Each structure stands twice: as C-alpha cells, then as structure tokens.
Amino acid sequence: MVAVNLFSILALVISTQHVHSFQPTGNHASPYARHSSLIPSPESFLPHSSVIMPKNQRSLILSVATSLDNDKPVNEAMIRQIDQKIQNYEKKQQKYLDKLNSAQAELEKFKETKQRYLQGDSMGGEGESAAFTETTARSLVKSMMWRVIAGSVTFFTSLRFSGSMSTALSIVGSDFFSKAATMFIGERLMNKSQAGRKGGADDVGRSLAKALLWRLFAICNTLTMSFLIAKNFKMASKIAGSDAIFKTGLMFFYERAWAKIEWGKEYIIEFSI
C-alpha cells in the first residue's frame, strides 16, 4: 500500500509538470489558451508555498500522508493475527501427531500379539484368553427381545385363566417396560462378572443361574400385578405359577442361544510382553 501511495504522489507531480510543458509561448499562442494566472505553478504544491492549492489536490495529498502514517500499526496487527493462527495450528498439529504416535504404538502391539498367538504362544492365562464383556447394545436387544417373548406367554396364560382379553392385555402392558428395564439392569450387573464364561461364551451353569435369578424376580412381579388387576389372588397365583414353570425353561434356552451369538461381544486381550 505504501508503494501505491508514493506512486500516486509521483503521478500527481508529473501530471502538473506535463500541463505546464504544453503552455504556448511567444507569438504562437492559441486564442483558446488559458491565461497563465489560471494554471497553478509547481511551487503551489510544495509545503511552504504561499499559493493555495485546489481543494481536491489538498485532500488527495492529505489522504496519502494519513495512509502512510496508519499503514505501520495496521500491518503490525495483521502480523500478530497471523502469528496467533500459526501458533493455534501448530498446537493442533502436535495434538494429532501425539494421537497418531499412540495409535501406531497400539497397532504394533496388536500385530505382535496376533503373531505370537498364531505361533501358538499364550496371550495370558489359559482361561483368560477368551474373557469378554457384552456391549450395552447387546444387553438392550436381549432385554427387549425377551420381553416380547415373555409378554406373549403371559398374555396367553392370563387370557386362559381370566377369560378376559382386557384383563390379559392389562396384565401384560402393566409391567412390559418395567420388566424390560429391570432385565437390562440385571444384564449390565451380571456383565461385570466373568464367572461361568469359558471359551468365549457363557457356560451352562451361568445360563441356568441367570434364568433362575430372573424368574425369582419376575414371578413376584407377575403375581403382584395380576392380583392388583384381576382382584383375585387365586387367579393371580395360577398365572404367576404357570409363568414360573414354563418361562424358566424358556429363558434357559434363550440364554443358550445368545451364548452362541458373537454380535456385541468385546474380547479382553491381555498382552504378555
């Protein structure tokens, strides 16, 4: 910008001298020539000249001088802003480089562990090599699917003993979401224990224990809700008792089926370095 302003001043001075160079002299003066008094002399543009400049020329020179004075602080502010941007991006670059180095280290560790495993070496304890946990999504799907299956059984049992469609629907609907939420919480709590997990799956003992524990809670829940809705303890006992016998076996096979499903399992890999 400084170069442009200096160029403007230079062009102004040259244009003024150019006008004077075309002034007619002697006897060859044109009848249309302007009187010399009307043309400002070059001295009028000097700072100490007593001749008053035209207003537009004074404004131009003043603006050029002002811009020359203001250029330096503006440029310094821009440089500071650029430096700040550079520092910010350098910090981001270092952050991503640290993450990249960490990821590369983890990758090499897993590759080495896989190679040792393929060569027959142990990755930890004999029983710990297939330890796993279940994801939240797996527990949620298990809970909701079981609630649909168990709710259907409860509906037909309630319909048989009550003889009323509305009563059967009320009993099933009253505890559908509460039992689903309770089973989900139970799944997450059981997931914290590795007892009964062998070969990457729950063994028979773990599946049976889960079925019995859940049935103990569910029978109390079904008995209570059936009595409150049907107002008949004998009928409520029949509904809850039928559920207890049938659903215990059904849930055991449900757990055995899920033990063979790999989706939602996260294996715990222990490194022997």
GROMACS .gro file of C-alpha atoms in nm:
model
  273
    1MET     CA    1   0.000   0.000   0.000
    2VAL     CA    2   0.293   0.234   0.070
    3ALA     CA    3   0.422   0.180  -0.282
    4VAL     CA    4   0.081   0.265  -0.431
    5ASN     CA    5   0.053   0.589  -0.230
    6LEU     CA    6   0.403   0.702  -0.328
    7PHE     CA    7   0.319   0.626  -0.688
    8SER     CA    8   0.006   0.845  -0.659
    9ILE     CA    9   0.209   1.143  -0.535
   10LEU     CA   10   0.466   1.098  -0.809
   11ALA     CA   11   0.196   1.077  -1.075
   12LEU     CA   12   0.036   1.396  -0.941
   13VAL     CA   13   0.361   1.591  -0.963
   14ILE     CA   14   0.441   1.462  -1.313
   15SER     CA   15   0.092   1.545  -1.439
   16THR     CA   16   0.131   1.902  -1.311
   17GLN     CA   17   0.464   1.945  -1.488
   18HIS     CA   18   0.314   1.791  -1.800
   19VAL     CA   19   0.042   2.056  -1.806
   20HIS     CA   20   0.298   2.336  -1.785
   21SER     CA   21   0.505   2.188  -2.065
   22PHE     CA   22   0.218   2.246  -2.306
   23GLN     CA   23   0.177   2.616  -2.227
   24PRO     CA   24   0.201   2.824  -2.551
   25THR     CA   25   0.484   3.075  -2.577
   26GLY     CA   26   0.566   3.375  -2.787
   27ASN     CA   27   0.360   3.462  -3.094
   28HIS     CA   28   0.224   3.112  -3.140
   29ALA     CA   29  -0.013   3.139  -2.852
   30SER     CA   30  -0.352   2.993  -2.925
   31PRO     CA   31  -0.655   3.213  -2.889
   32TYR     CA   32  -0.803   2.935  -2.677
   33ALA     CA   33  -0.503   2.910  -2.446
   34ARG     CA   34  -0.573   2.960  -2.076
   35HIS     CA   35  -0.418   3.255  -1.904
   36SER     CA   36  -0.104   3.166  -1.710
   37SER     CA   37  -0.256   3.305  -1.392
   38LEU     CA   38  -0.518   3.035  -1.405
   39ILE     CA   39  -0.266   2.749  -1.408
   40PRO     CA   40  -0.108   2.668  -1.073
   41SER     CA   41   0.265   2.662  -1.063
   42PRO     CA   42   0.460   2.361  -0.937
   43GLU     CA   43   0.561   2.564  -0.631
   44SER     CA   44   0.196   2.569  -0.521
   45PHE     CA   45   0.221   2.201  -0.432
   46LEU     CA   46   0.517   2.249  -0.204
   47PRO     CA   47   0.454   2.257   0.172
   48HIS     CA   48   0.584   2.612   0.222
   49SER     CA   49   0.420   2.762  -0.085
   50SER     CA   50   0.212   3.071  -0.028
   51VAL     CA   51  -0.016   2.978  -0.316
   52ILE     CA   52  -0.332   2.796  -0.205
   53MET     CA   53  -0.379   2.455  -0.370
   54PRO     CA   54  -0.708   2.345  -0.515
   55LYS     CA   55  -0.923   2.165  -0.255
   56ASN     CA   56  -0.929   1.829  -0.434
   57GLN     CA   57  -0.548   1.820  -0.459
   58ARG     CA   58  -0.505   1.910  -0.094
   59SER     CA   59  -0.743   1.629   0.007
   60LEU     CA   60  -0.555   1.377  -0.207
   61ILE     CA   61  -0.215   1.464  -0.056
   62LEU     CA   62  -0.364   1.465   0.294
   63SER     CA   63  -0.520   1.121   0.249
   64VAL     CA   64  -0.193   0.982   0.112
   65ALA     CA   65   0.003   1.118   0.405
   66THR     CA   66  -0.251   0.983   0.654
   67SER     CA   67  -0.245   0.637   0.496
   68LEU     CA   68   0.133   0.634   0.515
   69ASP     CA   69   0.115   0.705   0.888
   70ASN     CA   70  -0.152   0.443   0.952
   71ASP     CA   71   0.000   0.159   0.747
   72LYS     CA   72   0.250   0.052   1.011
   73PRO     CA   73   0.008  -0.023   1.300
   74VAL     CA   74  -0.234  -0.199   1.063
   75ASN     CA   75   0.043  -0.421   0.931
   76GLU     CA   76   0.161  -0.500   1.285
   77ALA     CA   77  -0.192  -0.602   1.387
   78MET     CA   78  -0.221  -0.829   1.084
   79ILE     CA   79   0.116  -0.989   1.161
   80ARG     CA   80   0.010  -1.054   1.521
   81GLN     CA   81  -0.312  -1.216   1.400
   82ILE     CA   82  -0.123  -1.437   1.155
   83ASP     CA   83   0.121  -1.538   1.429
   84GLN     CA   84  -0.170  -1.635   1.651
   85LYS     CA   85  -0.317  -1.851   1.375
   86ILE     CA   86   0.018  -2.019   1.321
   87GLN     CA   87   0.051  -2.097   1.693
   88ASN     CA   88  -0.302  -2.243   1.708
   89TYR     CA   89  -0.244  -2.472   1.413
   90GLU     CA   90   0.095  -2.579   1.545
   91LYS     CA   91  -0.076  -2.686   1.869
   92LYS     CA   92  -0.339  -2.880   1.673
   93GLN     CA   93  -0.069  -3.041   1.462
   94GLN     CA   94   0.118  -3.154   1.773
   95LYS     CA   95  -0.202  -3.290   1.926
   96TYR     CA   96  -0.283  -3.502   1.620
   97LEU     CA   97   0.079  -3.618   1.595
   98ASP     CA   98   0.061  -3.744   1.953
   99LYS     CA   99  -0.261  -3.932   1.874
  100LEU     CA  100  -0.106  -4.077   1.560
  101ASN     CA  101   0.202  -4.197   1.750
  102SER     CA  102  -0.019  -4.354   2.017
  103ALA     CA  103  -0.232  -4.530   1.756
  104GLN     CA  104   0.077  -4.660   1.576
  105ALA     CA  105   0.214  -4.799   1.905
  106GLU     CA  106  -0.116  -4.977   1.977
  107LEU     CA  107  -0.127  -5.112   1.623
  108GLU     CA  108   0.221  -5.259   1.651
  109LYS     CA  109   0.133  -5.413   1.986
  110PHE     CA  110  -0.173  -5.588   1.845
  111LYS     CA  111   0.020  -5.708   1.541
  112GLU     CA  112   0.291  -5.859   1.762
  113THR     CA  113   0.031  -6.023   1.987
  114LYS     CA  114  -0.150  -6.171   1.689
  115GLN     CA  115   0.174  -6.308   1.551
  116ARG     CA  116   0.260  -6.474   1.881
  117TYR     CA  117  -0.090  -6.619   1.903
  118LEU     CA  118  -0.063  -6.764   1.552
  119GLN     CA  119   0.265  -6.922   1.653
  120GLY     CA  120   0.098  -7.095   1.947
  121ASP     CA  121   0.209  -6.869   2.230
  122SER     CA  122  -0.027  -6.777   2.513
  123MET     CA  123  -0.172  -6.426   2.536
  124GLY     CA  124  -0.234  -6.451   2.908
  125GLY     CA  125  -0.381  -6.715   3.134
  126GLU     CA  126  -0.532  -7.028   2.985
  127GLY     CA  127  -0.886  -6.943   3.091
  128GLU     CA  128  -0.849  -6.568   3.049
  129SER     CA  129  -0.770  -6.568   2.679
  130ALA     CA  130  -1.140  -6.588   2.586
  131ALA     CA  131  -1.272  -6.346   2.852
  132PHE     CA  132  -1.518  -6.093   2.714
  133THR     CA  133  -1.774  -5.831   2.805
  134GLU     CA  134  -2.107  -5.754   2.645
  135THR     CA  135  -2.183  -5.415   2.493
  136THR     CA  136  -2.473  -5.202   2.609
  137ALA     CA  137  -2.648  -5.256   2.275
  138ARG     CA  138  -2.632  -5.634   2.317
  139SER     CA  139  -2.784  -5.616   2.666
  140LEU     CA  140  -3.059  -5.383   2.542
  141VAL     CA  141  -3.153  -5.606   2.250
  142LYS     CA  142  -3.152  -5.916   2.470
  143SER     CA  143  -3.381  -5.748   2.722
  144MET     CA  144  -3.634  -5.620   2.467
  145MET     CA  145  -3.647  -5.945   2.270
  146TRP     CA  146  -3.704  -6.148   2.586
  147ARG     CA  147  -3.976  -5.907   2.696
  148VAL     CA  148  -4.164  -5.965   2.369
  149ILE     CA  149  -4.134  -6.344   2.404
  150ALA     CA  150  -4.222  -6.349   2.775
  151GLY     CA  151  -4.501  -6.095   2.731
  152SER     CA  152  -4.664  -6.316   2.468
  153VAL     CA  153  -4.655  -6.615   2.706
  154THR     CA  154  -4.800  -6.407   2.989
  155PHE     CA  155  -5.078  -6.282   2.762
  156PHE     CA  156  -5.197  -6.631   2.668
  157THR     CA  157  -5.165  -6.753   3.027
  158SER     CA  158  -5.365  -6.458   3.158
  159LEU     CA  159  -5.628  -6.498   2.888
  160ARG     CA  160  -5.670  -6.866   2.973
  161PHE     CA  161  -5.724  -6.815   3.347
  162SER     CA  162  -5.912  -6.483   3.336
  163GLY     CA  163  -6.115  -6.537   3.022
  164SER     CA  164  -6.094  -6.164   2.955
  165MET     CA  165  -5.898  -6.004   2.674
  166SER     CA  166  -5.886  -5.668   2.851
  167THR     CA  167  -5.754  -5.826   3.172
  168ALA     CA  168  -5.484  -6.017   2.983
  169LEU     CA  169  -5.374  -5.702   2.797
  170SER     CA  170  -5.369  -5.502   3.121
  171ILE     CA  171  -5.150  -5.758   3.296
  172VAL     CA  172  -4.902  -5.772   3.007
  173GLY     CA  173  -4.895  -5.397   2.949
  174SER     CA  174  -4.859  -5.309   3.316
  175ASP     CA  175  -4.510  -5.449   3.351
  176PHE     CA  176  -4.377  -5.464   2.996
  177PHE     CA  177  -4.137  -5.171   3.022
  178SER     CA  178  -4.062  -5.213   3.393
  179LYS     CA  179  -3.951  -5.573   3.341
  180ALA     CA  180  -3.754  -5.480   3.028
  181ALA     CA  181  -3.570  -5.209   3.223
  182THR     CA  182  -3.511  -5.443   3.519
  183MET     CA  183  -3.370  -5.717   3.298
  184PHE     CA  184  -3.143  -5.467   3.122
  185ILE     CA  185  -3.003  -5.353   3.458
  186GLY     CA  186  -2.955  -5.715   3.560
  187GLU     CA  187  -2.767  -5.788   3.236
  188ARG     CA  188  -2.532  -5.497   3.296
  189LEU     CA  189  -2.464  -5.609   3.653
  190MET     CA  190  -2.402  -5.970   3.550
  191ASN     CA  191  -2.170  -5.844   3.279
  192LYS     CA  192  -1.926  -5.724   3.544
  193SER     CA  193  -1.852  -6.083   3.645
  194GLN     CA  194  -1.653  -6.334   3.439
  195ALA     CA  195  -1.781  -6.630   3.642
  196GLY     CA  196  -1.909  -6.907   3.415
  197ARG     CA  197  -1.760  -6.765   3.097
  198LYS     CA  198  -1.539  -7.010   2.914
  199GLY     CA  199  -1.426  -7.038   2.555
  200GLY     CA  200  -1.573  -6.701   2.463
  201ALA     CA  201  -1.929  -6.780   2.578
  202ASP     CA  202  -2.145  -6.832   2.887
  203ASP     CA  203  -2.139  -7.190   3.007
  204VAL     CA  204  -2.448  -7.392   3.104
  205GLY     CA  205  -2.417  -7.310   3.473
  206ARG     CA  206  -2.414  -6.936   3.412
  207SER     CA  207  -2.719  -6.956   3.183
  208LEU     CA  208  -2.913  -7.161   3.441
  209ALA     CA  209  -2.821  -6.924   3.724
  210LYS     CA  210  -2.939  -6.623   3.522
  211ALA     CA  211  -3.268  -6.793   3.434
  212LEU     CA  212  -3.341  -6.884   3.799
  213LEU     CA  213  -3.246  -6.542   3.936
  214TRP     CA  214  -3.458  -6.362   3.680
  215ARG     CA  215  -3.756  -6.594   3.734
  216LEU     CA  216  -3.742  -6.530   4.110
  217PHE     CA  217  -3.790  -6.160   4.049
  218ALA     CA  218  -4.039  -6.198   3.763
  219ILE     CA  219  -4.274  -6.433   3.948
  220CYS     CA  220  -4.310  -6.181   4.231
  221ASN     CA  221  -4.375  -5.902   3.983
  222THR     CA  222  -4.632  -6.102   3.781
  223LEU     CA  223  -4.813  -6.220   4.096
  224THR     CA  224  -4.841  -5.865   4.230
  225MET     CA  225  -4.963  -5.708   3.904
  226SER     CA  226  -5.209  -5.991   3.832
  227PHE     CA  227  -5.364  -5.959   4.178
  228LEU     CA  228  -5.395  -5.581   4.152
  229ILE     CA  229  -5.565  -5.602   3.812
  230ALA     CA  230  -5.779  -5.919   3.846
  231LYS     CA  231  -5.863  -5.862   4.217
  232ASN     CA  232  -5.842  -6.241   4.259
  233PHE     CA  233  -5.545  -6.395   4.440
  234LYS     CA  234  -5.623  -6.749   4.324
  235MET     CA  235  -5.627  -6.641   3.960
  236ALA     CA  236  -5.308  -6.437   4.009
  237SER     CA  237  -5.135  -6.739   4.163
  238LYS     CA  238  -5.227  -6.956   3.865
  239ILE     CA  239  -5.097  -6.701   3.618
  240ALA     CA  240  -4.769  -6.650   3.807
  241GLY     CA  241  -4.723  -7.024   3.867
  242SER     CA  242  -4.771  -7.112   3.501
  243ASP     CA  243  -4.522  -6.843   3.405
  244ALA     CA  244  -4.269  -6.973   3.656
  245ILE     CA  245  -4.271  -7.328   3.521
  246PHE     CA  246  -4.275  -7.251   3.152
  247LYS     CA  247  -4.065  -6.935   3.136
  248THR     CA  248  -3.777  -7.070   3.345
  249GLY     CA  249  -3.705  -7.339   3.087
  250LEU     CA  250  -3.774  -7.097   2.801
  251MET     CA  251  -3.529  -6.841   2.932
  252PHE     CA  252  -3.260  -7.107   2.983
  253PHE     CA  253  -3.274  -7.197   2.612
  254TYR     CA  254  -3.293  -6.825   2.527
  255GLU     CA  255  -2.965  -6.769   2.713
  256ARG     CA  256  -2.804  -7.070   2.546
  257ALA     CA  257  -2.897  -6.931   2.203
  258TRP     CA  258  -2.746  -6.592   2.286
  259ALA     CA  259  -2.428  -6.760   2.410
  260LYS     CA  260  -2.359  -6.870   2.053
  261ILE     CA  261  -2.411  -6.521   1.907
  262GLU     CA  262  -2.088  -6.321   1.864
  263TRP     CA  263  -2.252  -5.985   1.800
  264GLY     CA  264  -2.200  -5.743   2.086
  265LYS     CA  265  -1.906  -5.926   2.245
  266GLU     CA  266  -1.584  -5.740   2.321
  267TYR     CA  267  -1.297  -5.975   2.397
  268ILE     CA  268  -1.049  -5.877   2.665
  269ILE     CA  269  -0.699  -5.917   2.521
  270GLU     CA  270  -0.418  -5.935   2.773
  271PHE     CA  271  -0.066  -5.885   2.645
  272SER     CA  272   0.221  -6.097   2.769
  273ILE     CA  273   0.518  -5.876   2.691
   0.00000   0.00000   0.00000
